[in-house]
PDB file of C-alpha atoms in Angstrom:
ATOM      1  CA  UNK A  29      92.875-152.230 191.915  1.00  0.00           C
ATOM      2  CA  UNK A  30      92.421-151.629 195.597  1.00  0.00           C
ATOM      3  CA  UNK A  31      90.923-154.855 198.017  1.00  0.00           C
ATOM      4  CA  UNK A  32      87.588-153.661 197.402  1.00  0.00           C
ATOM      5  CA  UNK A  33      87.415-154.478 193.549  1.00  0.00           C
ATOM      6  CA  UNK A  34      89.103-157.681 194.026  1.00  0.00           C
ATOM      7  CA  UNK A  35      86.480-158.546 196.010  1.00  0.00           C
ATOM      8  CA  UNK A  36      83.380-157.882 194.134  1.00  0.00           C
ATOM      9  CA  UNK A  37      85.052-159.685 191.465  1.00  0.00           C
ATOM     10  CA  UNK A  38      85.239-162.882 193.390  1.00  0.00           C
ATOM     11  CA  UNK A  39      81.919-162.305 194.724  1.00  0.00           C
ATOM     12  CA  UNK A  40      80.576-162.179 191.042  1.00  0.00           C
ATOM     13  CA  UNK A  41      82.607-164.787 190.002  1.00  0.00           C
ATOM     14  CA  UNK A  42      81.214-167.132 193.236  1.00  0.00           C
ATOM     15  CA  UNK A  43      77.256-166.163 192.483  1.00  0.00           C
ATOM     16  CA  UNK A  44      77.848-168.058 189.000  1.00  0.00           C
ATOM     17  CA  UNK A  45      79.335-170.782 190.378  1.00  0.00           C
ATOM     18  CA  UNK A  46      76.155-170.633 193.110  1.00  0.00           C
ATOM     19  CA  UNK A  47      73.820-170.977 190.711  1.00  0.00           C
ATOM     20  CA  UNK A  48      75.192-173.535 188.406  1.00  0.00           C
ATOM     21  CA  UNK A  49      75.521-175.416 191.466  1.00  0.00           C
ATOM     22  CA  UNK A  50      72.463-175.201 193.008  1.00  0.00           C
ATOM     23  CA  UNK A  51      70.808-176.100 189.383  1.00  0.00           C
ATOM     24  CA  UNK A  52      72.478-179.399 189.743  1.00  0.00           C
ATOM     25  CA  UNK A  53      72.461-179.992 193.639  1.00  0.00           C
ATOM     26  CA  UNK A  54      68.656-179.438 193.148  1.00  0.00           C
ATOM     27  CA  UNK A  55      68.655-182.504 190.800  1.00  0.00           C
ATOM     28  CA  UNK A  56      70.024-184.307 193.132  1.00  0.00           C
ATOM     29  CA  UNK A  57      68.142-183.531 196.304  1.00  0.00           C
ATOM     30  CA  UNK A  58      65.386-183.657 194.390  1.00  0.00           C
ATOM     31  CA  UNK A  59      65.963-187.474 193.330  1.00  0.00           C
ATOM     32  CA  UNK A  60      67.202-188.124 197.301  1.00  0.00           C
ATOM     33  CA  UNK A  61      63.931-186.207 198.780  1.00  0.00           C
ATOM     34  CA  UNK A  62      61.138-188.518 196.987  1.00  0.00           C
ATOM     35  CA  UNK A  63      62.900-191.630 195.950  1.00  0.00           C
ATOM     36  CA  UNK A  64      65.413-192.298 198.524  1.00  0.00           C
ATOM     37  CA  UNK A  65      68.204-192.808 195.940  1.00  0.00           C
ATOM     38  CA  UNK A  66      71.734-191.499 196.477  1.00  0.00           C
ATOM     39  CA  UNK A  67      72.316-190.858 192.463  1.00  0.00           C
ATOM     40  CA  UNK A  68      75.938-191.580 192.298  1.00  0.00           C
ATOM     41  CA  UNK A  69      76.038-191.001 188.322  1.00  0.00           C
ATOM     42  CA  UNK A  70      74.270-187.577 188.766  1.00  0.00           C
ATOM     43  CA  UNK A  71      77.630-185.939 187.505  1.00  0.00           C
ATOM     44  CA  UNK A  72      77.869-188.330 184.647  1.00  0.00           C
ATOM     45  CA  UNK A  73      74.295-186.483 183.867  1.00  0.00           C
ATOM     46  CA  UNK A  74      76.139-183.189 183.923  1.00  0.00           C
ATOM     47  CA  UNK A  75      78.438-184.134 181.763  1.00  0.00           C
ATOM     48  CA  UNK A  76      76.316-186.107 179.092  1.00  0.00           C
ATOM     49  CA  UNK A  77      74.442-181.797 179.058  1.00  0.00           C
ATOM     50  CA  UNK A  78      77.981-180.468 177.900  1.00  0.00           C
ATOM     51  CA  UNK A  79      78.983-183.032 175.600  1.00  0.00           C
ATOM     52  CA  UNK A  80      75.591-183.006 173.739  1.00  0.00           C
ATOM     53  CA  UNK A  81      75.494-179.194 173.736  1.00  0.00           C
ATOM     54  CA  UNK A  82      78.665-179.484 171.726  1.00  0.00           C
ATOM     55  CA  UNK A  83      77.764-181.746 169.878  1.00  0.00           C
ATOM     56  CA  UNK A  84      74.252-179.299 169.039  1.00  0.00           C
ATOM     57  CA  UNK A  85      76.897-176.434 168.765  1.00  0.00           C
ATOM     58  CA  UNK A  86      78.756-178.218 165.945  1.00  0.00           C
ATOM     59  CA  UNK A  87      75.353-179.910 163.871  1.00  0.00           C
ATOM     60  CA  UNK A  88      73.059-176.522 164.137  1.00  0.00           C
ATOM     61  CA  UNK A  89      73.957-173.736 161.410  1.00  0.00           C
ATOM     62  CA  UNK A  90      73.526-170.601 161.591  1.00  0.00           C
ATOM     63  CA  UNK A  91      74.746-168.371 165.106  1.00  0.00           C
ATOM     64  CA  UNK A  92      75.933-169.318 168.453  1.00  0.00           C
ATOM     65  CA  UNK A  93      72.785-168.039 169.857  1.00  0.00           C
ATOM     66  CA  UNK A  94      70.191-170.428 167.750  1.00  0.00           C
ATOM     67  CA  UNK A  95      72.379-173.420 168.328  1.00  0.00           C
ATOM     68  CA  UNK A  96      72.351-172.562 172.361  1.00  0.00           C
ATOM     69  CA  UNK A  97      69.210-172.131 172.024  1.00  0.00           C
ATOM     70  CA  UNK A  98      68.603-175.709 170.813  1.00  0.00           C
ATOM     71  CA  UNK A  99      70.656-177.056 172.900  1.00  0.00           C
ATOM     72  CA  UNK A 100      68.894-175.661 176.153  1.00  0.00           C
ATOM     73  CA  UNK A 101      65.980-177.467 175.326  1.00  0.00           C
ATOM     74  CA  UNK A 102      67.544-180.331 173.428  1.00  0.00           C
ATOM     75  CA  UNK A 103      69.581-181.416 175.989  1.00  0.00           C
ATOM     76  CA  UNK A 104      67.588-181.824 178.727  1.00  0.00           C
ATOM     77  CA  UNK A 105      65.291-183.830 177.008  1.00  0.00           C
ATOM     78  CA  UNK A 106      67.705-186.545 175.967  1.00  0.00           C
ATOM     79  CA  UNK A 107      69.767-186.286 179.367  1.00  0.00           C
ATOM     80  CA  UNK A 108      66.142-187.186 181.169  1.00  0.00           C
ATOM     81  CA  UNK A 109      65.142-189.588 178.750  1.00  0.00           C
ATOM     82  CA  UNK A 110      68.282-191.605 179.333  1.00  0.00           C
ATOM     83  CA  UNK A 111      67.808-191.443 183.308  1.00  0.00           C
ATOM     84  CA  UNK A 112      64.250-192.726 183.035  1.00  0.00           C
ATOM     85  CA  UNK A 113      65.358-195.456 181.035  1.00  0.00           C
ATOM     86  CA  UNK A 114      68.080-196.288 182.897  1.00  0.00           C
ATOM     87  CA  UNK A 115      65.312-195.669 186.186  1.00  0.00           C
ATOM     88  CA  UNK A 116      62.999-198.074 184.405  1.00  0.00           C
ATOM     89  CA  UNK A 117      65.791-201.067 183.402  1.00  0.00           C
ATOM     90  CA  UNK A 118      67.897-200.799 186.122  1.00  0.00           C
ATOM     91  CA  UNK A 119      66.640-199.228 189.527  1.00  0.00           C
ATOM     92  CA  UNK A 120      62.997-200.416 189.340  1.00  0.00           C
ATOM     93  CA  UNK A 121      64.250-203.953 189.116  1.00  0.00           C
ATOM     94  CA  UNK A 122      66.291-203.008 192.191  1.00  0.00           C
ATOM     95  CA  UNK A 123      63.050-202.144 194.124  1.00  0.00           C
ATOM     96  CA  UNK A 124      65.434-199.192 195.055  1.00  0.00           C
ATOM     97  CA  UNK A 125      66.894-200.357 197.628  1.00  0.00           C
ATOM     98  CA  UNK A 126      69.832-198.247 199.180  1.00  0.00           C
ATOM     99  CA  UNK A 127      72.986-200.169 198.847  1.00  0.00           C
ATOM    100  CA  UNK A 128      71.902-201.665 195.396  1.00  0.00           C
ATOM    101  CA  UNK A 129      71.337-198.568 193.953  1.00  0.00           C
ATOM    102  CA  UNK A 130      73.994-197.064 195.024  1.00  0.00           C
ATOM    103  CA  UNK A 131      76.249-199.491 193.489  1.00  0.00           C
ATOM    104  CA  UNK A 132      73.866-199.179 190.406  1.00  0.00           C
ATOM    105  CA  UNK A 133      74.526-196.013 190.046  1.00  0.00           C
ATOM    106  CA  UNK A 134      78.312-195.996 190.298  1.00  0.00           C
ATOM    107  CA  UNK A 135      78.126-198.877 187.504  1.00  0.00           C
ATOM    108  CA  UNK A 136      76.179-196.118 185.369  1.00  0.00           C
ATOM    109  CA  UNK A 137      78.431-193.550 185.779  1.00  0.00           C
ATOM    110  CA  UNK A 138      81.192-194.973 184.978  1.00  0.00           C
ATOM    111  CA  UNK A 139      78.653-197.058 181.768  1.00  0.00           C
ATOM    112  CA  UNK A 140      78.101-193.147 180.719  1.00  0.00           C
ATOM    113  CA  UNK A 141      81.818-191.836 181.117  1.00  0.00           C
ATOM    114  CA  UNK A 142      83.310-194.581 178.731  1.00  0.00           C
ATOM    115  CA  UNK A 143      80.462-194.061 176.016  1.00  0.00           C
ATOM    116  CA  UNK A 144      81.089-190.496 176.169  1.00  0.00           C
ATOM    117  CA  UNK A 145      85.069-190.888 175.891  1.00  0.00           C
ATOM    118  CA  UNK A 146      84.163-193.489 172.561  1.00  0.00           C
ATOM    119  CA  UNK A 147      82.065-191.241 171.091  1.00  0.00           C
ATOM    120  CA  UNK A 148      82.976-187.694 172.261  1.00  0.00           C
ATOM    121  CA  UNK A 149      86.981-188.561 172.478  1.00  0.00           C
ATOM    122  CA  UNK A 150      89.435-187.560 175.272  1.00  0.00           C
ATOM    123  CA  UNK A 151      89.650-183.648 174.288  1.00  0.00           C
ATOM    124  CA  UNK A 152      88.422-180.887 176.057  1.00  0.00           C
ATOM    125  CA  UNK A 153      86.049-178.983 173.461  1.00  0.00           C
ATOM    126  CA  UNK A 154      84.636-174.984 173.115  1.00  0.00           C
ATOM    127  CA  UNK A 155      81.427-174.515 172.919  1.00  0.00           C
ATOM    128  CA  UNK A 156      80.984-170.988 171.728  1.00  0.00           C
ATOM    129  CA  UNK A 157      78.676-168.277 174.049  1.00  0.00           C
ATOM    130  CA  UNK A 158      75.464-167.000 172.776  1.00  0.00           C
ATOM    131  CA  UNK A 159      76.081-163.588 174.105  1.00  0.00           C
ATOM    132  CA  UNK A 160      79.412-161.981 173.819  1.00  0.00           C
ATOM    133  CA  UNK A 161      79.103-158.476 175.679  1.00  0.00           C
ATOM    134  CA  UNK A 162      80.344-157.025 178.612  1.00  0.00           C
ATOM    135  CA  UNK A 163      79.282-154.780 181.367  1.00  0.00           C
ATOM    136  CA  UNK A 164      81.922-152.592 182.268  1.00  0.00           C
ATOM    137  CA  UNK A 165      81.807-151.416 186.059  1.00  0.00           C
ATOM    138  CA  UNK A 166      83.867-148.573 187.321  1.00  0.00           C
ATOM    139  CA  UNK A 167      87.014-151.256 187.891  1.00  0.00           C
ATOM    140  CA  UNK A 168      86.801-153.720 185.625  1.00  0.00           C
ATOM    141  CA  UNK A 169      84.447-155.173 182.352  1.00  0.00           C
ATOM    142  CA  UNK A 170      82.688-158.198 183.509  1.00  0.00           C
ATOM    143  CA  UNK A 171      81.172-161.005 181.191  1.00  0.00           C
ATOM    144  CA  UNK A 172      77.586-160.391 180.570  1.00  0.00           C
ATOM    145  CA  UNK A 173      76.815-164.539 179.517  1.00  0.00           C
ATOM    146  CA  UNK A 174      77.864-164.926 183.001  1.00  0.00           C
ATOM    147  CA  UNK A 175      75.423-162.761 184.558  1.00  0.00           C
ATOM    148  CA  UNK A 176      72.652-164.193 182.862  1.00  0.00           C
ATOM    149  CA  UNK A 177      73.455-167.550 183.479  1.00  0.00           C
ATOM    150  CA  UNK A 178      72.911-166.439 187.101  1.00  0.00           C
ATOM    151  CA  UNK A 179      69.138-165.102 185.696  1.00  0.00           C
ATOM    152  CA  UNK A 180      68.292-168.127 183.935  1.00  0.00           C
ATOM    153  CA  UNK A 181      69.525-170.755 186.303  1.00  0.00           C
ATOM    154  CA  UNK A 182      67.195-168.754 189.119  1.00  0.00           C
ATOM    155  CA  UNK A 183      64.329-168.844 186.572  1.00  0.00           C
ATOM    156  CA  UNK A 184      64.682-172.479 186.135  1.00  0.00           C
ATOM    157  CA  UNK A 185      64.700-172.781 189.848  1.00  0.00           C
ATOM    158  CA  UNK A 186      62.047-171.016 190.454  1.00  0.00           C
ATOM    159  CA  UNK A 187      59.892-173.277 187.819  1.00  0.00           C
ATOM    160  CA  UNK A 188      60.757-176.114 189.799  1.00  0.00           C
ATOM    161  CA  UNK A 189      59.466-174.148 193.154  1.00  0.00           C
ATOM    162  CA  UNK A 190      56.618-173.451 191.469  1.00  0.00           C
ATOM    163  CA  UNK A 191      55.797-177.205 189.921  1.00  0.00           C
ATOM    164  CA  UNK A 192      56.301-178.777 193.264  1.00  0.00           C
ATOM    165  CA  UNK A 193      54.753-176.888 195.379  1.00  0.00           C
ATOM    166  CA  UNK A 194      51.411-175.453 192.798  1.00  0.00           C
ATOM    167  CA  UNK A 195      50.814-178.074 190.245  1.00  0.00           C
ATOM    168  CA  UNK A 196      49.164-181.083 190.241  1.00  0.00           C
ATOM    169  CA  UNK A 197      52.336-183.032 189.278  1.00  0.00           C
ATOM    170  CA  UNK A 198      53.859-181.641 192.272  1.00  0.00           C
ATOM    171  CA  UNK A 199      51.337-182.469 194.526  1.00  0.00           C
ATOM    172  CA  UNK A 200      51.679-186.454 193.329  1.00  0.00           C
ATOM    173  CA  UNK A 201      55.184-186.380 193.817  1.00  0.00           C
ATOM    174  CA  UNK A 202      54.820-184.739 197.527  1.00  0.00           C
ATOM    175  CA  UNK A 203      52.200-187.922 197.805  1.00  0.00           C
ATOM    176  CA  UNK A 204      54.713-190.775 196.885  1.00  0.00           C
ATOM    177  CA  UNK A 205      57.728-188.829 198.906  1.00  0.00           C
ATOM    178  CA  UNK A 206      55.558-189.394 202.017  1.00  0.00           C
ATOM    179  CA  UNK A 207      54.255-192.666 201.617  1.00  0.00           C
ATOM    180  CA  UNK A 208      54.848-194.730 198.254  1.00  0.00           C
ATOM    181  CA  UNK A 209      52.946-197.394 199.307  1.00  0.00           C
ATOM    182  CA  UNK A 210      49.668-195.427 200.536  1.00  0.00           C
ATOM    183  CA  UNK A 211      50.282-193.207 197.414  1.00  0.00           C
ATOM    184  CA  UNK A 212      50.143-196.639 195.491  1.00  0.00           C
ATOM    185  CA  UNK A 213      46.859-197.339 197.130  1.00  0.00           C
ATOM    186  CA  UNK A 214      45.438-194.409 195.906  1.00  0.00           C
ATOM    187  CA  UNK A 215      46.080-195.109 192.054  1.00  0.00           C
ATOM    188  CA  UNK A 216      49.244-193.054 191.800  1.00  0.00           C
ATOM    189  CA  UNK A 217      51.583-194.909 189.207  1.00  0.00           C
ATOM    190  CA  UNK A 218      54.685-194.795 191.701  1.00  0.00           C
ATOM    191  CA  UNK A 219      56.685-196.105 189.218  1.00  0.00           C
ATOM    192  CA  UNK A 220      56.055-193.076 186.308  1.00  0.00           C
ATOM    193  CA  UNK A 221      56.512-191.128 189.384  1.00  0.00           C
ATOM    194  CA  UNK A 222      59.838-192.032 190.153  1.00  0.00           C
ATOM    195  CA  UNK A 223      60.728-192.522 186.456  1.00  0.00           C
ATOM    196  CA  UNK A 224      59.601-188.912 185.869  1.00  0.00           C
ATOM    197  CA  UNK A 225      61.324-187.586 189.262  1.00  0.00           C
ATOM    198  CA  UNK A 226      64.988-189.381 187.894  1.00  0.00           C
ATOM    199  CA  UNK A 227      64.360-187.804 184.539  1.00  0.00           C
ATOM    200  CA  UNK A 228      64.026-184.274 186.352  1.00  0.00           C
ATOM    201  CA  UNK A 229      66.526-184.256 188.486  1.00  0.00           C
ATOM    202  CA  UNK A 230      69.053-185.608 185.296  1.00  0.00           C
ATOM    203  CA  UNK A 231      67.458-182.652 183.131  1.00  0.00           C
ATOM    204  CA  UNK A 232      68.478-180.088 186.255  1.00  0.00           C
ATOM    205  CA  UNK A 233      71.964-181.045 186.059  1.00  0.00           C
ATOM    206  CA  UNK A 234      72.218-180.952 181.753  1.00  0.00           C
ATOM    207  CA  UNK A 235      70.516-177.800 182.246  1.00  0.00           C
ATOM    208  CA  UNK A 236      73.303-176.331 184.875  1.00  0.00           C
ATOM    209  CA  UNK A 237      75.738-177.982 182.192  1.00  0.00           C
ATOM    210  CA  UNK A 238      74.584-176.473 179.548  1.00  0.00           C
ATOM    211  CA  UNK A 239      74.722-173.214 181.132  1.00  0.00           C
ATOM    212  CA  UNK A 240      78.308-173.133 182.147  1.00  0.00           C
ATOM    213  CA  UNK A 241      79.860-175.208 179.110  1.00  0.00           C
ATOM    214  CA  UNK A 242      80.533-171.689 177.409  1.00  0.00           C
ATOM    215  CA  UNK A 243      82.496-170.658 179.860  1.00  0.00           C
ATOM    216  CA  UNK A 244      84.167-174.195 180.638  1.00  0.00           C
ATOM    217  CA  UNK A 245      84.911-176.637 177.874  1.00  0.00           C
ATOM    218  CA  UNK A 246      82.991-180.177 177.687  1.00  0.00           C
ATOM    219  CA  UNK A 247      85.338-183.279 178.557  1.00  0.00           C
ATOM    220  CA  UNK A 248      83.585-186.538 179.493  1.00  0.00           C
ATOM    221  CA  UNK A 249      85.851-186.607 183.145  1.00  0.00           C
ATOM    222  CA  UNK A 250      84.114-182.705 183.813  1.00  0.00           C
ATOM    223  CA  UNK A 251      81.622-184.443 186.277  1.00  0.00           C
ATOM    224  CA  UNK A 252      83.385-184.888 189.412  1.00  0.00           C
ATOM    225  CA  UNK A 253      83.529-182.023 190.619  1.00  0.00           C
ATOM    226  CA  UNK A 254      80.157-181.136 190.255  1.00  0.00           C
ATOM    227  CA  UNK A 255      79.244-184.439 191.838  1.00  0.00           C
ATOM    228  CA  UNK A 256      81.285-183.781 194.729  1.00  0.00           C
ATOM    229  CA  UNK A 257      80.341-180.239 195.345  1.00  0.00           C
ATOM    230  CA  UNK A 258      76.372-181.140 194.640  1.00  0.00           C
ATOM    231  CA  UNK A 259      76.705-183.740 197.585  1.00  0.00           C
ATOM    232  CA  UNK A 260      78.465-181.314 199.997  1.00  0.00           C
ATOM    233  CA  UNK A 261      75.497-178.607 199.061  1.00  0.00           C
ATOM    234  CA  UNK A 262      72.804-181.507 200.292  1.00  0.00           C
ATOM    235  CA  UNK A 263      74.339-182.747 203.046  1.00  0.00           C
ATOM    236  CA  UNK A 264      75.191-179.012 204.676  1.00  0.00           C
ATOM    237  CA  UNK A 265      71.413-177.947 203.184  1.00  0.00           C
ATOM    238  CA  UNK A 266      69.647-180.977 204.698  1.00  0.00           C
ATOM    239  CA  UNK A 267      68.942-184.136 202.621  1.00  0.00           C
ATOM    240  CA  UNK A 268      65.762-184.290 200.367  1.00  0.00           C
ATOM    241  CA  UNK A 269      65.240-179.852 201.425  1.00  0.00           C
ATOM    242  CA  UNK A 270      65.125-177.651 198.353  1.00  0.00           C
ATOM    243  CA  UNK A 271      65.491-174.503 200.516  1.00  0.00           C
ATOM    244  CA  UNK A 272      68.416-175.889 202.326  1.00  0.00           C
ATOM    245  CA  UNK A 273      70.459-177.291 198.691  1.00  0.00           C
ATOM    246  CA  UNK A 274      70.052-173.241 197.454  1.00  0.00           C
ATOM    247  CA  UNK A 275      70.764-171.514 200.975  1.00  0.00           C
ATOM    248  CA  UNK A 276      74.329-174.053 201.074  1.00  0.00           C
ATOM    249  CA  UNK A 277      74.585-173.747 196.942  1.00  0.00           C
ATOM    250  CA  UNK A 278      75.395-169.954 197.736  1.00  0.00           C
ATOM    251  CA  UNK A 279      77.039-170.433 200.859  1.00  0.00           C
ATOM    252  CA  UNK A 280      79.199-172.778 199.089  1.00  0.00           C
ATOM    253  CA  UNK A 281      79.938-171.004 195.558  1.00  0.00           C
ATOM    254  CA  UNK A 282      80.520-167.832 196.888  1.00  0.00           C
ATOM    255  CA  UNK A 283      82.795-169.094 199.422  1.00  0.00           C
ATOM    256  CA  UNK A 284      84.506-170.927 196.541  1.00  0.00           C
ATOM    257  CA  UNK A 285      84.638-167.569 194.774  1.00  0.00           C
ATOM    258  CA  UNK A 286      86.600-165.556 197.256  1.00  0.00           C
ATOM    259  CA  UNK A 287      88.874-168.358 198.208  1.00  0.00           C
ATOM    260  CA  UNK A 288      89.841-169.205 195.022  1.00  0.00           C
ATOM    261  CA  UNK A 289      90.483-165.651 193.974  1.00  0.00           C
ATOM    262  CA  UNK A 290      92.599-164.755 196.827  1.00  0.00           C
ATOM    263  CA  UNK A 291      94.512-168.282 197.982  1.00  0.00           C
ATOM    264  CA  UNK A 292      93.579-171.295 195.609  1.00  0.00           C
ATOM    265  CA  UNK A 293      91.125-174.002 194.294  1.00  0.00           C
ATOM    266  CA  UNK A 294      91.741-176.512 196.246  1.00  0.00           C
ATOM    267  CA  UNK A 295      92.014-175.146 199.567  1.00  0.00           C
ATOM    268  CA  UNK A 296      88.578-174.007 198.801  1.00  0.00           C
ATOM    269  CA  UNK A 297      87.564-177.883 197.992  1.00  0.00           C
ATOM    270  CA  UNK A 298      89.303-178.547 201.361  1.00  0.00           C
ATOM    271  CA  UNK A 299      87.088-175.790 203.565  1.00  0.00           C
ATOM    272  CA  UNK A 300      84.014-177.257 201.806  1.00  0.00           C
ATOM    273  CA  UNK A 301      85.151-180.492 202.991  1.00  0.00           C
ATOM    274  CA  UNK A 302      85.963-179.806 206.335  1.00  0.00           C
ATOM    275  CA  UNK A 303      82.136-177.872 206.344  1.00  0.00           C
ATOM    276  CA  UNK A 304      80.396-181.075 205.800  1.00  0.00           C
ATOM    277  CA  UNK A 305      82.587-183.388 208.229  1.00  0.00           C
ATOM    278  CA  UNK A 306      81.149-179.995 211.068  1.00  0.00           C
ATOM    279  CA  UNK A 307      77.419-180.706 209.943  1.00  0.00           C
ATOM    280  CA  UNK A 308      77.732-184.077 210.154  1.00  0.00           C
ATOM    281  CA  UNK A 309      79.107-183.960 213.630  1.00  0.00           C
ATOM    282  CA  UNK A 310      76.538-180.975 214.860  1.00  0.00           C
ATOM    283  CA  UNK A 311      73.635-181.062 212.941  1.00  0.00           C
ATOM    284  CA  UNK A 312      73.495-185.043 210.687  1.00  0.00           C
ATOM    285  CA  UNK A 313      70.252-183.808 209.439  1.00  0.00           C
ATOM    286  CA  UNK A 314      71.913-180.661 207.856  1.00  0.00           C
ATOM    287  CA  UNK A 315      70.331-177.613 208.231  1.00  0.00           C
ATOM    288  CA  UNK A 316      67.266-177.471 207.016  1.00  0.00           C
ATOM    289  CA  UNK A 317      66.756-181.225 206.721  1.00  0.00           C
ATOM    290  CA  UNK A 318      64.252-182.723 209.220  1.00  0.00           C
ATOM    291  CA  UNK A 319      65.362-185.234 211.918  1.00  0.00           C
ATOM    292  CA  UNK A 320      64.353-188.564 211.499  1.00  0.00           C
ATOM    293  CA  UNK A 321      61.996-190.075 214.113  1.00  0.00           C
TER     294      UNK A 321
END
């Protein structure tokens, strides 16, 4: 294949990773934008979505596609139910205050990794695709799952455009982001708020992990990276800015995509890295994030 293939197959190949990351950098920023919470055990999140979707995988009969399908909607729901519980117990009591929850958080993470490894074990698992065609192009065949996790994770995100920004729900959450205590004042239950606002941002990331476990394998240790990636995608995107997590989500995967195809992983971690240390420097509020007063 000439250069020009090459490239179209990193390209492809970076748009997945795009949207699985801005799934769960959306989570994130989501969490940051309204409660103020740097959610270090968002990637413990992501993994608990793979793990359970194997574990769906291997208790549903019947074909890969029913037991994906149960685990897409399965998954989430547990994944968020844990965060709000552990939103309720742990941060509440915190009064979510920066440092403490911070620490919090690390202490869940790492709560969430060793329950995982007890339970799940220390093996990398398969869980099987739901869709197993191709679409061949004039160079090469290309995975068709892959392309429509690209579909569905924009389909998700545009649900959660669409909930903030024209639902009531939405609108509440936009209230308390502003001003908890004024939204308080006005009857809004701040603390379902922020319960419910953990619990979304938790079901974002098992939903991104759900997504890409068919093409990766669950391991309770596969959050890390898409910890560390989702925090580079908010701070180059602007903290707490929707828009800005999906413009640097593609910046970032596709840029992943072509370096990894034609030099390696890591030096593509390493330009990432060195991205965020130049918006820190020339733009701290990233760029779409707002400067504060």
């Amino acid at each position: 294949m000439d250069f020009g293939p090459f490239l179209l197959l990193a390209l492809m190949e970076g748009l997945v990773t795009a949207a699985v990351l801005a799934l769960t950098a959306s989570g994130l920023s989501l969490v940051f934008g309204i409660m103020r919470v740097v959610n270090v055990a968002h990637g413990a999140f992501f993994m608990l979505g793979a793990v359970l979707a194997w574990f769906v995988s291997q208790w549903v009969p019947g074909p890969a596609a029913l037991s994906f399908a149960v685990a897409i909607v399965l998954c989430p729901l547990i994944v968020g139910a844990i965060a709000a519980a552990a939103d309720t117990a742990v941060l509440k009591r915190l009064n979510y205050e920066p440092e403490a929850t911070i620490v919090a958080t690390i202490g869940l993470l790492y709560i969430l990794e060793q329950a995982a490894l007890s339970v799940f074990g220390p093996d990398a698992r398969p869980v099987p695709a739901p869709l197993n065609f191709r679409i061949q192009l004039p160079w090469f065949g290309y995975s068709g799952y892959k392309l429509a996790v690209v579909v569905a994770a924009a389909l998700v995100l545009l649900a959660v455009w669409l909930i903030l920004r024209h639902t009531r729900a939405g609108l509440i959450m936009r209230a308390t982001q502003i001003d908890r205590d004024t939204a308080r004042a006005f009857g809004i239950n701040v603390d379902k708020v922020y319960a419910g606002v953990f619990a979304m941002g938790a079901g974002l990331a098992a939903i991104a992990a759900v997504l890409i476990v068919p093409i990766q394998q669950a391991h309770y240790l596969m959050g890390g990276d898409p910890l560390l990636l989702s925090f580079i995608v908010v701070i180059i995107g602007g903290l707490g800015s929707l828009r800005g997590t999906l413009v640097a989500a593609l910046v970032i995967g596709l840029s992943d995509g072509v370096i990894s195809t034609f030099f390696a992983p890591t030096l593509a971690k390493i330009v990432a890295t060195l991205a965020v240390a130049l918006i820190l420097v020339l733009r701290p509020q990233g760029l779409f994030g707002k400067r504060a007063a």
